[in-house]
CSV table of C-alpha atoms in Angstrom, one decimal:
chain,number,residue,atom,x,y,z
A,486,UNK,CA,33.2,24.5,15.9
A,487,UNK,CA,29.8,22.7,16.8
A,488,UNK,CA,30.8,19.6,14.7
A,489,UNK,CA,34.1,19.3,15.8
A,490,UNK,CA,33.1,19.4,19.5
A,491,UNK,CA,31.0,16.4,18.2
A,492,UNK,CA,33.3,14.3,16.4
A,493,UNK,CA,35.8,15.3,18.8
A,494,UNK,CA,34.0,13.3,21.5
A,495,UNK,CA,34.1,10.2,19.7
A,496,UNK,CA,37.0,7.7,20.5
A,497,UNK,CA,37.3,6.3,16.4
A,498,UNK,CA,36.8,9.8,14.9
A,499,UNK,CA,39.6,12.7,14.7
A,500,UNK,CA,39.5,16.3,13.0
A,501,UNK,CA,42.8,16.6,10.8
A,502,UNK,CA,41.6,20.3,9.4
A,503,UNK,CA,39.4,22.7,8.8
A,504,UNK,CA,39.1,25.3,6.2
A,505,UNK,CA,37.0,28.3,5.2
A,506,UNK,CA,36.2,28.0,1.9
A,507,UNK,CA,36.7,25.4,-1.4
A,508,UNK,CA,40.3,26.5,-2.5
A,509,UNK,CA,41.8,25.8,1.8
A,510,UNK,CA,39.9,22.6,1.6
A,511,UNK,CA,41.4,21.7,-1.2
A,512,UNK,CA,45.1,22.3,-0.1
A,513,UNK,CA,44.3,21.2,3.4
A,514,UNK,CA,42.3,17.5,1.5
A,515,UNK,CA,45.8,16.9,-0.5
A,516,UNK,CA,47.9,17.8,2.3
A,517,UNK,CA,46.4,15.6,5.0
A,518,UNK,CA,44.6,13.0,3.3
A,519,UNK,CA,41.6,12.7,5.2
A,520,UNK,CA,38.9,9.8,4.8
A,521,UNK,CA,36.0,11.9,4.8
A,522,UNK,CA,35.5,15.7,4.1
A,523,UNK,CA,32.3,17.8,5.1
A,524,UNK,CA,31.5,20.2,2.4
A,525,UNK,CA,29.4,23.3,2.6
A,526,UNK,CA,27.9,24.4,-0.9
A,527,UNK,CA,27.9,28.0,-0.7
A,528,UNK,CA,31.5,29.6,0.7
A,529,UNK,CA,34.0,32.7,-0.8
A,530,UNK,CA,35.6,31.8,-3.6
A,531,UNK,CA,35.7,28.3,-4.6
A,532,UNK,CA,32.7,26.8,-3.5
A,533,UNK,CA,31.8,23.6,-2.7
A,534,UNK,CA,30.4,21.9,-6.1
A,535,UNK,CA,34.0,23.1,-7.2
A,536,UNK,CA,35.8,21.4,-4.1
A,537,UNK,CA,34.0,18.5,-4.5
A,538,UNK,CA,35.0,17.9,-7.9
A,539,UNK,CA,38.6,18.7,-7.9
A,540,UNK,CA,38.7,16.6,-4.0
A,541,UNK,CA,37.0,13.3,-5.8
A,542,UNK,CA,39.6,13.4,-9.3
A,543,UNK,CA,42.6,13.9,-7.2
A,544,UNK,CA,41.6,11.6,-4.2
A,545,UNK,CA,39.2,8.8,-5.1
A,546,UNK,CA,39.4,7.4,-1.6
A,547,UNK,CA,38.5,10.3,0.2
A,548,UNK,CA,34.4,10.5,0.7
A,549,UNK,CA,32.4,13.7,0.5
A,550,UNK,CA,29.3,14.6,2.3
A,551,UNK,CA,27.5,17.8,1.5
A,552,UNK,CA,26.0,19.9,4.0
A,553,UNK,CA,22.6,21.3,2.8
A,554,UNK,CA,20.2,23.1,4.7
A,555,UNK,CA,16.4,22.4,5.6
A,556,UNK,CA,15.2,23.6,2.4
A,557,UNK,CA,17.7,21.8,0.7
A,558,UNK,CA,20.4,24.2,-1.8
A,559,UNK,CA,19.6,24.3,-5.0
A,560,UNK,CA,23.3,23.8,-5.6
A,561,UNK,CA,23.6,20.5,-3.8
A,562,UNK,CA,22.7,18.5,-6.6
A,563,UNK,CA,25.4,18.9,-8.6
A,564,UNK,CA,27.8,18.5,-5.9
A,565,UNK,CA,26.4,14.6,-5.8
A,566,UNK,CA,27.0,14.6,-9.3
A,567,UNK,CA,30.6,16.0,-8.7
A,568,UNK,CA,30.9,12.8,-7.0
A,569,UNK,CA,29.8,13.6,-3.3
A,570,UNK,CA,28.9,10.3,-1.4
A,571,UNK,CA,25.8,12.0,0.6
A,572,UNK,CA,24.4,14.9,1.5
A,573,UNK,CA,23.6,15.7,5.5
A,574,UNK,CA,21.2,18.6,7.1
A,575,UNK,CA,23.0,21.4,8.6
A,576,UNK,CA,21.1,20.8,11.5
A,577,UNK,CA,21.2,16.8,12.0
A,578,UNK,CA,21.5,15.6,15.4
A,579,UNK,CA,25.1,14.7,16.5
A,580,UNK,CA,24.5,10.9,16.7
A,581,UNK,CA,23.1,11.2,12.4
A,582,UNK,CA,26.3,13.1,12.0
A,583,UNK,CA,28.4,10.6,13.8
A,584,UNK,CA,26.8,7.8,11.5
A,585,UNK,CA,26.8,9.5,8.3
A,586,UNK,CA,30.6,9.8,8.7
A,587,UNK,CA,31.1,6.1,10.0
A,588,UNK,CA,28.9,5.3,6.8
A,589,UNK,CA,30.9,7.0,4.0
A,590,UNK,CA,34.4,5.9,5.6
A,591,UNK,CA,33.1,2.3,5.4
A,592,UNK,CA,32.5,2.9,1.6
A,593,UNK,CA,28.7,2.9,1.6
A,594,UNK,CA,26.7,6.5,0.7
A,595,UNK,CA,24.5,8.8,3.2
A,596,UNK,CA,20.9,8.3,1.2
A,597,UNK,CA,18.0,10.0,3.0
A,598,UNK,CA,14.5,9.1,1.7
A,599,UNK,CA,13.2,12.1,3.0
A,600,UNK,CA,15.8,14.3,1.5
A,601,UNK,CA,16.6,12.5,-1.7
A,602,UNK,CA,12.8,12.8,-2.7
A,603,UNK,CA,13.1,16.7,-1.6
A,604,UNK,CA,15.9,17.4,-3.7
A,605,UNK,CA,15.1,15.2,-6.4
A,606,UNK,CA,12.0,17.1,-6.6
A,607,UNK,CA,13.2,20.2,-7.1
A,608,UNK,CA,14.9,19.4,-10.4
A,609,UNK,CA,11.9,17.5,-11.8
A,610,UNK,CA,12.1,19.8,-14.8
A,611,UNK,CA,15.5,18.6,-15.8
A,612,UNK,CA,14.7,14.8,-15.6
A,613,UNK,CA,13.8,13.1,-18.6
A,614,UNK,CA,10.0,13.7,-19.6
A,615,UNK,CA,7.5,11.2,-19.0
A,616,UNK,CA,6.9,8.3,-22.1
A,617,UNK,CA,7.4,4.9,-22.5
A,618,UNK,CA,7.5,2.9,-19.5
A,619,UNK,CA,11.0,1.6,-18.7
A,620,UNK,CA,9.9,-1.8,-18.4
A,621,UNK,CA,8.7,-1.9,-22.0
A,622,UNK,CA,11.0,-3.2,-24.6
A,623,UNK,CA,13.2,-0.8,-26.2
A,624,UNK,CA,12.0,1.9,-23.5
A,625,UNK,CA,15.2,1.1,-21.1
A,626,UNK,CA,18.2,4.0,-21.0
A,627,UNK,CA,21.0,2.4,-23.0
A,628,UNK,CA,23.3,2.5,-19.3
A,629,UNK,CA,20.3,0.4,-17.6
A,630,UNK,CA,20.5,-2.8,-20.2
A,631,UNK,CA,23.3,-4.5,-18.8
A,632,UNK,CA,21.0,-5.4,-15.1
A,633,UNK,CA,19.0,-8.3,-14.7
A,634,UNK,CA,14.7,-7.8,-13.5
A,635,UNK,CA,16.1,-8.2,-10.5
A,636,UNK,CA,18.7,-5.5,-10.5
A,637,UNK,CA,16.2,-2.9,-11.9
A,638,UNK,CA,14.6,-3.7,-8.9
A,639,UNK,CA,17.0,-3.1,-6.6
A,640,UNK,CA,18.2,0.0,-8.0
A,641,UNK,CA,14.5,1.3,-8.1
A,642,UNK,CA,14.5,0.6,-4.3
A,643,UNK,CA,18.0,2.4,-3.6
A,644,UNK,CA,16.6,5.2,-5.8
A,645,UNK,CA,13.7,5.6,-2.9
A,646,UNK,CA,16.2,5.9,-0.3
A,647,UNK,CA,15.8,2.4,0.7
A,648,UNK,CA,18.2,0.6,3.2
A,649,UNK,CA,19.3,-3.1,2.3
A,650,UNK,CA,17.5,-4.1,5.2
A,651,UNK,CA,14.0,-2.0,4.1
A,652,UNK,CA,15.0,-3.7,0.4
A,653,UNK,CA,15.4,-7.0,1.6
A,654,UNK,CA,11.7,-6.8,3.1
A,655,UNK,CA,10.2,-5.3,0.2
A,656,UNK,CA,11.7,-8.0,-2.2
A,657,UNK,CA,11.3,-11.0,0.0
A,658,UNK,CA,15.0,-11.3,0.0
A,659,UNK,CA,17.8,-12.0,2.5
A,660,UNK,CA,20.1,-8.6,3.6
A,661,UNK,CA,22.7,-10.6,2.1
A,662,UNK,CA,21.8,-11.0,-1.3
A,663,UNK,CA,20.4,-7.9,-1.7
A,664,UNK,CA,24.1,-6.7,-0.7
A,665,UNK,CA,25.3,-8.4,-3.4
A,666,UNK,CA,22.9,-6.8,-5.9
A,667,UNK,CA,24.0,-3.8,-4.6
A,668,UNK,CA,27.3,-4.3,-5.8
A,669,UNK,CA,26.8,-6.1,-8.8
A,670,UNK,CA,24.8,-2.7,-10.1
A,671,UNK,CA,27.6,-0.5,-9.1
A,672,UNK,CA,30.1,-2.3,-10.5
A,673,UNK,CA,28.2,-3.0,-14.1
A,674,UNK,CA,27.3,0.5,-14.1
A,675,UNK,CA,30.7,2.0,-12.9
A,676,UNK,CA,29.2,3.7,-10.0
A,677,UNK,CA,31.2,4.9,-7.0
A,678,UNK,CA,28.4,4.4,-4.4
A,679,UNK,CA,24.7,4.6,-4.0
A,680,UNK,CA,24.6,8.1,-4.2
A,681,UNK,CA,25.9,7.8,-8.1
A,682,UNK,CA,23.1,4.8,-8.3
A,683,UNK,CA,20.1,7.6,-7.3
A,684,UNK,CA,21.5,9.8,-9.5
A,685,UNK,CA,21.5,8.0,-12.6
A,686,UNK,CA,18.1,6.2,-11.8
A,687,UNK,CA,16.7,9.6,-11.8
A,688,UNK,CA,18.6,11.0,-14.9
A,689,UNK,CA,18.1,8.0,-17.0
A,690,UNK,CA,14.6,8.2,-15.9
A,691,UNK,CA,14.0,4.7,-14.5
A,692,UNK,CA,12.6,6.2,-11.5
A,693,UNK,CA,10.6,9.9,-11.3
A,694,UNK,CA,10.1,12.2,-8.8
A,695,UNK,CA,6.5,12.1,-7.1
């Protein structure tokens, strides 16, 4: 009820449905075809790793955004993996709300720095182990070796929760063509959005938590 008094008071954003649990969204997604769904992890009976799964293969177009709480659920994770395009704090102020849904429905991802590293953190143990330094030859994950220097860059930076805009500084490069790095890695790799980027540089280990 609090979010849709929210997104209700904004003049480009409209509430098609609402549901209780994984299995109503579901129905309600395929029925209405919304642009963007908030998904809860935990709810009865299908929950929201589930959802967010089933939502993405049957609608590719519609976005996902988790909602996690402060101490981050241990379950939201996968749901990026399921193909979620972001992950939000239960209690985010309206206006991060607001933008996080603008975000998604313009095809980018919700990446928080603060809450990637969090969650990334907790599954440190399930990353790969610590050896040969990516940049050595040989070393690279077989999924990396089609991206440029440049590109490993980039993708390092999106794995920090960078913005373009915090990229373009670090690099020395314009917003612009960091943009289109951006896209060229997504589209060698076959990634949906940035979230998909993070994941993979963590899984293929190019990037570490801590």
């Amino acid at each position: 009820m609090g979010f849709r008094l929210v997104l209700e008071g904004e003049e480009d954003l409209v509430v098609v449905g609402e549901a209780g649990d994984g299995e109503a969204a579901v129905r309600q997604a395929l029925a209405l075809r919304p642009d963007v769904v908030l998904m809860d992890v935990r709810m009865p009976g299908t929950n929201g790793i589930v959802a967010t799964e089933r939502l993405v293969a049957a609608l590719p177009q519609c976005r996902v955004v988790i909602l996690t709480t402060f101490d981050l659920d241990e379950y939201a994770f996968a749901a990026l993996r399921a193909g979620a395009s972001g992950f939000l704090l239960k209690d985010a102020r309206p206006a991060e709300l607001v933008a996080a849904i603008r975000t998604v429905a313009n095809g980018d991802a919700v990446v928080s720095a603060r809450v990637t590293r969090r969650m990334l953190e907790m599954f440190a143990g399930h990353l790969p182990a610590d050896g040969a330094s990516p940049a050595e030859p040989g070393a690279l994950d077989a999924r990396l070796r089609s991206l440029t220097p440049r590109e490993l860059e980039v993708l390092e930076a999106i794995a920090e929760g960078l913005s373009n805009g915090e990229i373009a500084a670090r690099l020395v490069l314009s917003e612009a063509t960091v943009k289109t790095h951006v896209g060229r890695i997504l589209a060698k790799l076959g990634l949906r959005d940035r979230v998909q980027a993070v994941v993979l540089a963590y899984t293929t280990g190019l990037v570490r938590p801590g």
